[in-house]
mmCIF file of C-alpha atoms in Angstrom:
data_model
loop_
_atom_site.group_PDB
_atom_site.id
_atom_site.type_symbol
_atom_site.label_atom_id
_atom_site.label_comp_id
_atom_site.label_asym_id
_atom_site.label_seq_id
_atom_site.Cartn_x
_atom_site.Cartn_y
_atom_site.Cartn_z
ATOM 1 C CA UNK A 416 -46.433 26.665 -94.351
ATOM 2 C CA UNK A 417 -45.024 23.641 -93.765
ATOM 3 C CA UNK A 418 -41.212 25.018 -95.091
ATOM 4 C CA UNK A 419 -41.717 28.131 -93.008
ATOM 5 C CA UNK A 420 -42.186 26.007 -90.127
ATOM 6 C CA UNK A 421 -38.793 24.162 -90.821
ATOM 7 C CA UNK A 422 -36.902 27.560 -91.595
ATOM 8 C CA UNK A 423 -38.571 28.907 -87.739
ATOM 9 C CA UNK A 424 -37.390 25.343 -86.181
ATOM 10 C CA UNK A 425 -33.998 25.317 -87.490
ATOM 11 C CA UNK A 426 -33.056 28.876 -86.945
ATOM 12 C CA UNK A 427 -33.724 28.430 -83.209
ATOM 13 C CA UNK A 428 -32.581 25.283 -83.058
ATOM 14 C CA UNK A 429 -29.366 27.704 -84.513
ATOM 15 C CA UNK A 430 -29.848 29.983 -81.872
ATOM 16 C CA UNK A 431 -30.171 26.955 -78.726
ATOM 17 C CA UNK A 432 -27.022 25.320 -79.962
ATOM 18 C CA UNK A 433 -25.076 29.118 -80.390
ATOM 19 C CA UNK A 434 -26.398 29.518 -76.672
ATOM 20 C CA UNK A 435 -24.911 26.133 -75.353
ATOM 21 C CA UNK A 436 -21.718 26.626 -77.099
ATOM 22 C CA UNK A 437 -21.132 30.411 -74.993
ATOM 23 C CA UNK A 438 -22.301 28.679 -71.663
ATOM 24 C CA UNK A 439 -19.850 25.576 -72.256
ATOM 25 C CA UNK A 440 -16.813 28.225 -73.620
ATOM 26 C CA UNK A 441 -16.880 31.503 -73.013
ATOM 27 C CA UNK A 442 -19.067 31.580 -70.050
ATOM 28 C CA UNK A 443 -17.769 29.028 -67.821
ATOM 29 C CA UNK A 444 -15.716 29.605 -64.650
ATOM 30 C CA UNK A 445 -12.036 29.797 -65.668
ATOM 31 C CA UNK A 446 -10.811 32.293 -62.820
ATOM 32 C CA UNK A 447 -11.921 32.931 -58.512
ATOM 33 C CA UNK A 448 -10.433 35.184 -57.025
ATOM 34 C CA UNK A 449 -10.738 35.725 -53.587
ATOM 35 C CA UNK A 450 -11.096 39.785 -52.010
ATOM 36 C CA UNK A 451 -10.910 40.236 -48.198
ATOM 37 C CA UNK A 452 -13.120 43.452 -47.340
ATOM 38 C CA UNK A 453 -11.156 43.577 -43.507
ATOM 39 C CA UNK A 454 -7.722 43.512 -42.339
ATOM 40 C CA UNK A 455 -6.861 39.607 -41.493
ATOM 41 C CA UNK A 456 -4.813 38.302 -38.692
ATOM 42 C CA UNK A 457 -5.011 34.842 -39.834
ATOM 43 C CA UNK A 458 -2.306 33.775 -43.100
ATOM 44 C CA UNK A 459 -4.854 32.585 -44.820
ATOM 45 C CA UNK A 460 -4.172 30.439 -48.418
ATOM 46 C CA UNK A 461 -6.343 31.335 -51.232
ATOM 47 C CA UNK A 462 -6.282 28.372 -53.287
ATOM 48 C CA UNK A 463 -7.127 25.691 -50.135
ATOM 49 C CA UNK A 464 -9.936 28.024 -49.745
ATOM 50 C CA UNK A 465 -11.121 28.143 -52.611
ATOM 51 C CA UNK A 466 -10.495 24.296 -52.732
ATOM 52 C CA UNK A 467 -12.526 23.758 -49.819
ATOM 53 C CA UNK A 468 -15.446 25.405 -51.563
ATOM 54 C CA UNK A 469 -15.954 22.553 -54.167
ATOM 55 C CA UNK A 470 -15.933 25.583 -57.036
ATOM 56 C CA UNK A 471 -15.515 24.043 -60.140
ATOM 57 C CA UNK A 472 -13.666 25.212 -63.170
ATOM 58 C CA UNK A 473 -15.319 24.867 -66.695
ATOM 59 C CA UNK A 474 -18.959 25.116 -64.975
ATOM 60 C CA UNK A 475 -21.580 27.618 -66.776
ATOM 61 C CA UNK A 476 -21.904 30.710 -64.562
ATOM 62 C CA UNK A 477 -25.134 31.693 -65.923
ATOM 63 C CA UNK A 478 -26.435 28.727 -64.385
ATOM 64 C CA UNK A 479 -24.026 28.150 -61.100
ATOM 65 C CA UNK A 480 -25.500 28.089 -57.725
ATOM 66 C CA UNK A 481 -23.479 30.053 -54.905
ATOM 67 C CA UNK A 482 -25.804 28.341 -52.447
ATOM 68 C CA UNK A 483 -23.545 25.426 -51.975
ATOM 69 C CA UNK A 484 -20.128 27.174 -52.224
ATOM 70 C CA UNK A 485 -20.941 29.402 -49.297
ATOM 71 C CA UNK A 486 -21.795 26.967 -46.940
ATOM 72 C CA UNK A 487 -18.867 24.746 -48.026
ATOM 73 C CA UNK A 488 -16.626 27.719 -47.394
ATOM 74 C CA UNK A 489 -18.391 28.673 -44.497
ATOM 75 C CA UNK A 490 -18.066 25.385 -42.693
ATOM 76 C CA UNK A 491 -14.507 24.578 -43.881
ATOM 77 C CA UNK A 492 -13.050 27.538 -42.509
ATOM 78 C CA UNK A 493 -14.807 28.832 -39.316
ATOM 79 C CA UNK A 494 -12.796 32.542 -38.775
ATOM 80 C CA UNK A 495 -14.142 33.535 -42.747
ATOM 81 C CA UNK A 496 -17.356 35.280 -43.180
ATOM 82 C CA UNK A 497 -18.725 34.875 -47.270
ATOM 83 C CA UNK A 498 -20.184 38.414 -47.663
ATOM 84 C CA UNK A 499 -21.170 37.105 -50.979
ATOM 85 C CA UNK A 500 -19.681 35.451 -54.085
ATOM 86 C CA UNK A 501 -20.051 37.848 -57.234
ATOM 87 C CA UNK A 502 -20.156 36.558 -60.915
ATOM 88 C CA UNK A 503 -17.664 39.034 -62.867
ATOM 89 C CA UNK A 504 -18.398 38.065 -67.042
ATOM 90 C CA UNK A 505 -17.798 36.290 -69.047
ATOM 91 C CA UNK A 506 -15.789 33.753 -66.618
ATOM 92 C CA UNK A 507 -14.941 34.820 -63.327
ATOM 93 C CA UNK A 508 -15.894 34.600 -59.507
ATOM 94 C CA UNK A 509 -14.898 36.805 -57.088
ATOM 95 C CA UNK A 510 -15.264 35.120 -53.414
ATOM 96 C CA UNK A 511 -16.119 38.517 -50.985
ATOM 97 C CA UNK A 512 -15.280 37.843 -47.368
ATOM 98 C CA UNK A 513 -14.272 39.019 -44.183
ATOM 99 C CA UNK A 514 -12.135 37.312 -41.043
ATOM 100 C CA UNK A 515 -14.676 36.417 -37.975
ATOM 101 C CA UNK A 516 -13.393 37.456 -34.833
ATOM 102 C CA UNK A 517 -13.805 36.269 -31.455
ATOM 103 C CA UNK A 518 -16.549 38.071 -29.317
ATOM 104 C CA UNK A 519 -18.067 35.889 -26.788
ATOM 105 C CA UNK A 520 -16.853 32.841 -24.675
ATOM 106 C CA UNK A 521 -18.811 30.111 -23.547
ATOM 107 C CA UNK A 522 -17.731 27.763 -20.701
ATOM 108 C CA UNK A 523 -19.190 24.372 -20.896
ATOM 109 C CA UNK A 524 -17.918 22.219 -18.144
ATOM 110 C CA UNK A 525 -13.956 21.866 -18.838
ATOM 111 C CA UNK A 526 -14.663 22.732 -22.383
ATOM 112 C CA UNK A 527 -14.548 26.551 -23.671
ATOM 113 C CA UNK A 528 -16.514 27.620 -26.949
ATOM 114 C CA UNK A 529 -15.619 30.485 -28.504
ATOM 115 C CA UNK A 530 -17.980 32.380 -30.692
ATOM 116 C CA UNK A 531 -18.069 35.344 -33.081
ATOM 117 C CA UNK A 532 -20.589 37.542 -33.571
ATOM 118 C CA UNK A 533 -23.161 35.709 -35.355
ATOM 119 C CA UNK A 534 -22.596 32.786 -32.565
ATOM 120 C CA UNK A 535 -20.784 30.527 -35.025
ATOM 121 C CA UNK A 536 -18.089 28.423 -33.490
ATOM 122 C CA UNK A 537 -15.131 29.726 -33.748
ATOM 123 C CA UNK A 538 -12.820 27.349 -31.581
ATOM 124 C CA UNK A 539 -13.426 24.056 -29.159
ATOM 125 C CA UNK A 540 -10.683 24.124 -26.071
ATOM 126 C CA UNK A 541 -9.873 22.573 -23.317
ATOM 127 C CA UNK A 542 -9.591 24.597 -19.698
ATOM 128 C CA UNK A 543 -11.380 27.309 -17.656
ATOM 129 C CA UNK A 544 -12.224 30.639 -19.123
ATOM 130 C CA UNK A 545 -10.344 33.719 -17.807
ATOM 131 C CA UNK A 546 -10.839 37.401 -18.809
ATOM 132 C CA UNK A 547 -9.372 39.661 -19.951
ATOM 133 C CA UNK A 548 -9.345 43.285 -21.843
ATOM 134 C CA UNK A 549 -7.859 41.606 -24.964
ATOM 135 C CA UNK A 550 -9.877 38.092 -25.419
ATOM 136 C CA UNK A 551 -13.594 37.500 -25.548
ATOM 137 C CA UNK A 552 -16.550 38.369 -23.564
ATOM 138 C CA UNK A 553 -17.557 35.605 -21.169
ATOM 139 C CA UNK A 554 -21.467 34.931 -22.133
ATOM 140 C CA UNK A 555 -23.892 32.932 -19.308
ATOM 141 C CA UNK A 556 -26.706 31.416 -19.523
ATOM 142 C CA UNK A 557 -26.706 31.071 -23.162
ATOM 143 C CA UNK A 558 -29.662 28.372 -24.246
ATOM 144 C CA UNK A 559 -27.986 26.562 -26.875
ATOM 145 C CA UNK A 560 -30.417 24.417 -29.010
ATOM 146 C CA UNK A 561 -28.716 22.171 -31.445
ATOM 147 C CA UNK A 562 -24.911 20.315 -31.344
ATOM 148 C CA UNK A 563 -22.091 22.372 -30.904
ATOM 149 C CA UNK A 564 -19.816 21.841 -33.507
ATOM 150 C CA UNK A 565 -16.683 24.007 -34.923
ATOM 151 C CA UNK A 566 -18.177 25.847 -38.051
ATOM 152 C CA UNK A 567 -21.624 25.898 -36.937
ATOM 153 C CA UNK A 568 -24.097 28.282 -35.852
ATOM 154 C CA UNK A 569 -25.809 28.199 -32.718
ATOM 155 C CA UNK A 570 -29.221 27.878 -32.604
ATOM 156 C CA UNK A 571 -30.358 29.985 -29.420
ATOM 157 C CA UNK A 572 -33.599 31.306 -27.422
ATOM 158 C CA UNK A 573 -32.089 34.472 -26.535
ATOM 159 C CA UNK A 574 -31.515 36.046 -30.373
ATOM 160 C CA UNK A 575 -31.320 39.314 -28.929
ATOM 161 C CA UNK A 576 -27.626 38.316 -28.150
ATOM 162 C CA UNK A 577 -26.880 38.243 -32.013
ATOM 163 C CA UNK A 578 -27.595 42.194 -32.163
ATOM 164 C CA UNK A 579 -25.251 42.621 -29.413
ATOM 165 C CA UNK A 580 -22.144 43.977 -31.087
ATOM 166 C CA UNK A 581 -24.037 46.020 -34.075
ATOM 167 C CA UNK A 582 -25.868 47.772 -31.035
ATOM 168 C CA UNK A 583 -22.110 48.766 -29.536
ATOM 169 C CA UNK A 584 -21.229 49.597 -32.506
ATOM 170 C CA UNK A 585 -24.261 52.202 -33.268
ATOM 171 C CA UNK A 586 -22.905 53.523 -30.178
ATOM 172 C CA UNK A 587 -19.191 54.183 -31.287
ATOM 173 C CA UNK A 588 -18.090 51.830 -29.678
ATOM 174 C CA UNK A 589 -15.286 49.539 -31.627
ATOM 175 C CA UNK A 590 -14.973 46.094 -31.382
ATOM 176 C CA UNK A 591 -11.425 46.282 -28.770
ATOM 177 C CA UNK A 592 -13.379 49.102 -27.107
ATOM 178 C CA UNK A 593 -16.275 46.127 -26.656
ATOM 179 C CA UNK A 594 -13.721 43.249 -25.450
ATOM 180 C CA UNK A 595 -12.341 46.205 -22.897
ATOM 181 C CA UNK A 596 -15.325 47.653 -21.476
ATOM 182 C CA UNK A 597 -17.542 44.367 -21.272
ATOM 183 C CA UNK A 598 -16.478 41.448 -18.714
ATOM 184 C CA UNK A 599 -19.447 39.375 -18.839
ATOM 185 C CA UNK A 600 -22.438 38.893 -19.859
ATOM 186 C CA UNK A 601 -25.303 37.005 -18.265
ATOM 187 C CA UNK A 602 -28.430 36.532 -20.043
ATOM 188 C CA UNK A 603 -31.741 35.472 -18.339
ATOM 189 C CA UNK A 604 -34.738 34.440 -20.066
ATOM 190 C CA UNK A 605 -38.302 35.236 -18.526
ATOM 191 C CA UNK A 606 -41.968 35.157 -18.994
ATOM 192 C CA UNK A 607 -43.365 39.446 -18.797
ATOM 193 C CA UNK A 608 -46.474 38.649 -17.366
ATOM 194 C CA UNK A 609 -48.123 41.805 -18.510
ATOM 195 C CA UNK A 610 -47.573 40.663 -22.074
ATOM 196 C CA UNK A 611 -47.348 36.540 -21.442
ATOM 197 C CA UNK A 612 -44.593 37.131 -23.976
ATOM 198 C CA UNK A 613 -40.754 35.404 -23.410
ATOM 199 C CA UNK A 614 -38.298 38.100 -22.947
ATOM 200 C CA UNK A 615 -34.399 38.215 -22.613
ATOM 201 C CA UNK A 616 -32.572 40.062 -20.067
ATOM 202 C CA UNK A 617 -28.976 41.214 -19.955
ATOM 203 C CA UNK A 618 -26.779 42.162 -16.777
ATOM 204 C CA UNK A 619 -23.402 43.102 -18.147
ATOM 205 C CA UNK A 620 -20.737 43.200 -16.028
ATOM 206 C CA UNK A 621 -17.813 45.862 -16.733
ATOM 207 C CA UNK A 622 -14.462 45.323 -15.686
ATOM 208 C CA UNK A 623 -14.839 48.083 -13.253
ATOM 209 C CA UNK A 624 -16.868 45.275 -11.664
ATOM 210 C CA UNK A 625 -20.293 47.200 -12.447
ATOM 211 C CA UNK A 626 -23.464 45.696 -13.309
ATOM 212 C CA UNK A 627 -25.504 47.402 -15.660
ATOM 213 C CA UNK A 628 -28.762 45.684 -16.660
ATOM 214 C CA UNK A 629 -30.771 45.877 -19.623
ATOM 215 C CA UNK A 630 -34.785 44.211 -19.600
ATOM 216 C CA UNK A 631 -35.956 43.033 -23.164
ATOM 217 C CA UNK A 632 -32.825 43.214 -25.273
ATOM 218 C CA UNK A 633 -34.967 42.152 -28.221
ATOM 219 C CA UNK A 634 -36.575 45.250 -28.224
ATOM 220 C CA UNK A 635 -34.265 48.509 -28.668
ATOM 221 C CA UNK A 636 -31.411 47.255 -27.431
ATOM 222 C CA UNK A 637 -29.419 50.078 -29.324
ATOM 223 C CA UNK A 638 -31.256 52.889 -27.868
ATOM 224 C CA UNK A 639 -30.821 51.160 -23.932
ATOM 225 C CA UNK A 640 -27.153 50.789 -24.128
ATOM 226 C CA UNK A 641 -26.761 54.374 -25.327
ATOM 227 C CA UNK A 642 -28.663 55.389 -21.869
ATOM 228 C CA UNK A 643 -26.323 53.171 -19.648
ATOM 229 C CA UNK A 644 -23.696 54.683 -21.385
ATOM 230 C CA UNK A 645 -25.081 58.404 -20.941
ATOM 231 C CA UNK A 646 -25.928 57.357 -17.269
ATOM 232 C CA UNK A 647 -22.551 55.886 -16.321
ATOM 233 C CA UNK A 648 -20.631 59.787 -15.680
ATOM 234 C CA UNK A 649 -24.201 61.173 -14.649
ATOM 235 C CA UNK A 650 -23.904 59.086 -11.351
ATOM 236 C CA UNK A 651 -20.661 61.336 -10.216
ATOM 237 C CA UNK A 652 -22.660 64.705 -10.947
ATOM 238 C CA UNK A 653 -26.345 63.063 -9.762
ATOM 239 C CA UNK A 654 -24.883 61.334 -6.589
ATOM 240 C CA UNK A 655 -21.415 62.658 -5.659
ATOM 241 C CA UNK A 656 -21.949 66.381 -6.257
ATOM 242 C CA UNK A 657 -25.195 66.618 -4.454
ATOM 243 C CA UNK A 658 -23.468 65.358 -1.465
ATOM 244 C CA UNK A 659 -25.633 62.788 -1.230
ATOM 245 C CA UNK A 660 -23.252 59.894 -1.388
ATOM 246 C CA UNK A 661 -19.701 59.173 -0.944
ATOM 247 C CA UNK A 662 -17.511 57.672 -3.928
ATOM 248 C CA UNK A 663 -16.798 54.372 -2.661
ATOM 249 C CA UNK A 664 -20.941 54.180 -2.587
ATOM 250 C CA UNK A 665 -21.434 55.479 -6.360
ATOM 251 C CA UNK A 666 -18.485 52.748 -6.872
ATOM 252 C CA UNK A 667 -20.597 50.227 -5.501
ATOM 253 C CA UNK A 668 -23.931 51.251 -7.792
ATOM 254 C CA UNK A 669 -25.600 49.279 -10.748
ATOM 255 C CA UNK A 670 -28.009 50.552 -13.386
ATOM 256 C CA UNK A 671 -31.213 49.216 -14.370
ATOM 257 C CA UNK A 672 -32.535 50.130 -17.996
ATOM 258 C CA UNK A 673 -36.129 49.558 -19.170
ATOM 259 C CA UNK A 674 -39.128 50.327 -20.843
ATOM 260 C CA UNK A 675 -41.587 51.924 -18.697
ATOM 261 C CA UNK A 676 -44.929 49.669 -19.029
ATOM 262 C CA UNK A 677 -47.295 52.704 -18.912
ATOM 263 C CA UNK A 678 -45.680 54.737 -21.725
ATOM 264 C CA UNK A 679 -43.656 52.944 -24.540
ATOM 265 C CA UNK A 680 -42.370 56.338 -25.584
ATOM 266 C CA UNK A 681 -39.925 56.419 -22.401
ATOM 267 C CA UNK A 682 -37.103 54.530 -21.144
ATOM 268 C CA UNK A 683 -36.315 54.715 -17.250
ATOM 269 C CA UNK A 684 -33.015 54.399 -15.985
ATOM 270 C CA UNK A 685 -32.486 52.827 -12.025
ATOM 271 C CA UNK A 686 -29.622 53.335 -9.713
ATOM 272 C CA UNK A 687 -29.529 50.693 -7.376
ATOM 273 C CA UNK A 688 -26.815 50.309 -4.193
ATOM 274 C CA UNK A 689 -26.848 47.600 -2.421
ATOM 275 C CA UNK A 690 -29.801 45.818 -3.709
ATOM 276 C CA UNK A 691 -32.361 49.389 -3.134
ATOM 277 C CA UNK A 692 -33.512 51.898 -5.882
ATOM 278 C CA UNK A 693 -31.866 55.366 -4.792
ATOM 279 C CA UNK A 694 -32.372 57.258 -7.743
ATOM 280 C CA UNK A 695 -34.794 56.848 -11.306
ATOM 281 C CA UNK A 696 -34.001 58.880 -14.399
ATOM 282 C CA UNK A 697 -36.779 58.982 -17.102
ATOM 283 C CA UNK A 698 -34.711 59.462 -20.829
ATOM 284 C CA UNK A 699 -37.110 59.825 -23.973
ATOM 285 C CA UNK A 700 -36.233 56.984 -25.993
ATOM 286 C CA UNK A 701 -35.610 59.500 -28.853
ATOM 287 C CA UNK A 702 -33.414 61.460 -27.467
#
């Protein structure tokens, strides 16, 4: 028994040290590469990137945590997005990313922030914000939480903001067709009192100079900008055609989208003009 038990103890102690000689030779990290999944604007240089990570050569990738890497990279280069970092075997690592772009615009005092998407600071300048068709979306009223610092994410109330651009985009709307349709954006956060629940609404401002205003944008925010969209040519034909009022008036008309607190199943559109409801639209939220 007692030779049997040596034989069993020495032919895994075999198999441990054959196992820690791969991980320390042929599985360590001898090659990153680095794969941009968008079209860049930035001249980016690989190796300071991949510098800036902290990745290590001659580390085991069976056992490597990506953790770490990603937030290095993340912070140490605020336009690049780490989709993910893949492990190609026996020794290489293939850094996945894309090139953040500039969406919104904050203006804090003399200071403008300028944020991407996923509200991670892009870019600390000095000066007053102006817009444009070209540069970012000026964003008010934005309850900002923690420090803002280049690199960073902003930690918010209103999250609904985050879906913002994913929601244009379910509506075919590109991201230069975004920067030249939207103006600004002012958010408001209040208290439904049917619900007692904290909401966030959104009055976007066009650069036609009209307001269109969304209630709850945590809560389909997708399906409400494809009604202000659907509404915005139906004011000619609802208004104009019917004789009811003049151009100039139609010119001077907001919207109003919501959920309609008696039946979730419906959205209602609102036209206001000068402050007064002059039309109401029910659209099936399905449809």
């Amino acid at each position: 028994m007692r030779k049997k038990l040596v034989i069993s103890l020495s032919v895994l102690l075999g198999l441990v040290a054959i196992a820690l000689t791969l991980c320390f030779t042929v599985f360590t990290v001898k090659t990153i590469d680095i794969d941009f999944r968008t079209s860049t604007e930035i001249q980016w240089n690989e190796e300071e990137i991949i510098e800036s990570g902290k990745i290590k050569k001659g580390k085991c990738v069976l056992f490597l945590s990506k953790k770490g890497f990603v937030e290095n990279l993340e912070r140490e280069n605020p336009y690049l997005e780490v989709i993910n970092i893949e492990t190609v075997f026996p020794s290489k690592l293939v850094i996945h990313c894309a090139e953040r772009r500039e969406l919104f615009a904050l203006q804090r005092e003399n200071q403008i922030v300028y944020c991407d998407k996923d509200l991670k600071v892009l870019k600390v300048e000095e000066g007053t914000f102006s817009s444009s068709k070209e540069n970012p979306i000026l964003l008010e009223n934005l309850t900002i939480k923690n420090e803002v610092k280049i690199g960073t994410f902003l930690n918010v109330e209103e999250k609904g903001i985050e879906r913002f651009l994913s929601s244009m985009t379910e509506n075919y709307k590109t991201f230069p067709q975004t920067l030249g349709f939207c103006k600004s954006i002012k958010l408001e956060r209040v208290n439904n009192k049917l619900s007692n629940k904290d909401e966030t609404n959104l009055t976007l401002t066009t650069f036609a100079d009209r307001e269109i205003k969304i209630l709850n944008i945590e809560g389909n925010l997708s399906r409400k900008l494809q009604k202000a969209f659907q509404a915005l040519p139906e004011l000619y034909d609802l208004l104009v055609t019917n004789g009811d009022y003049t151009n100039e008036e139609v010119d001077r008309c907001s919207l109003l989208i919501g959920n309609q607190i008696t039946d979730e199943n419906e959205l209602y559109v609102h036209i206001y003009l000068d402050g007064k409801v002059i039309e109401s639209v029910k659209k099936n939220k399905n449809k």
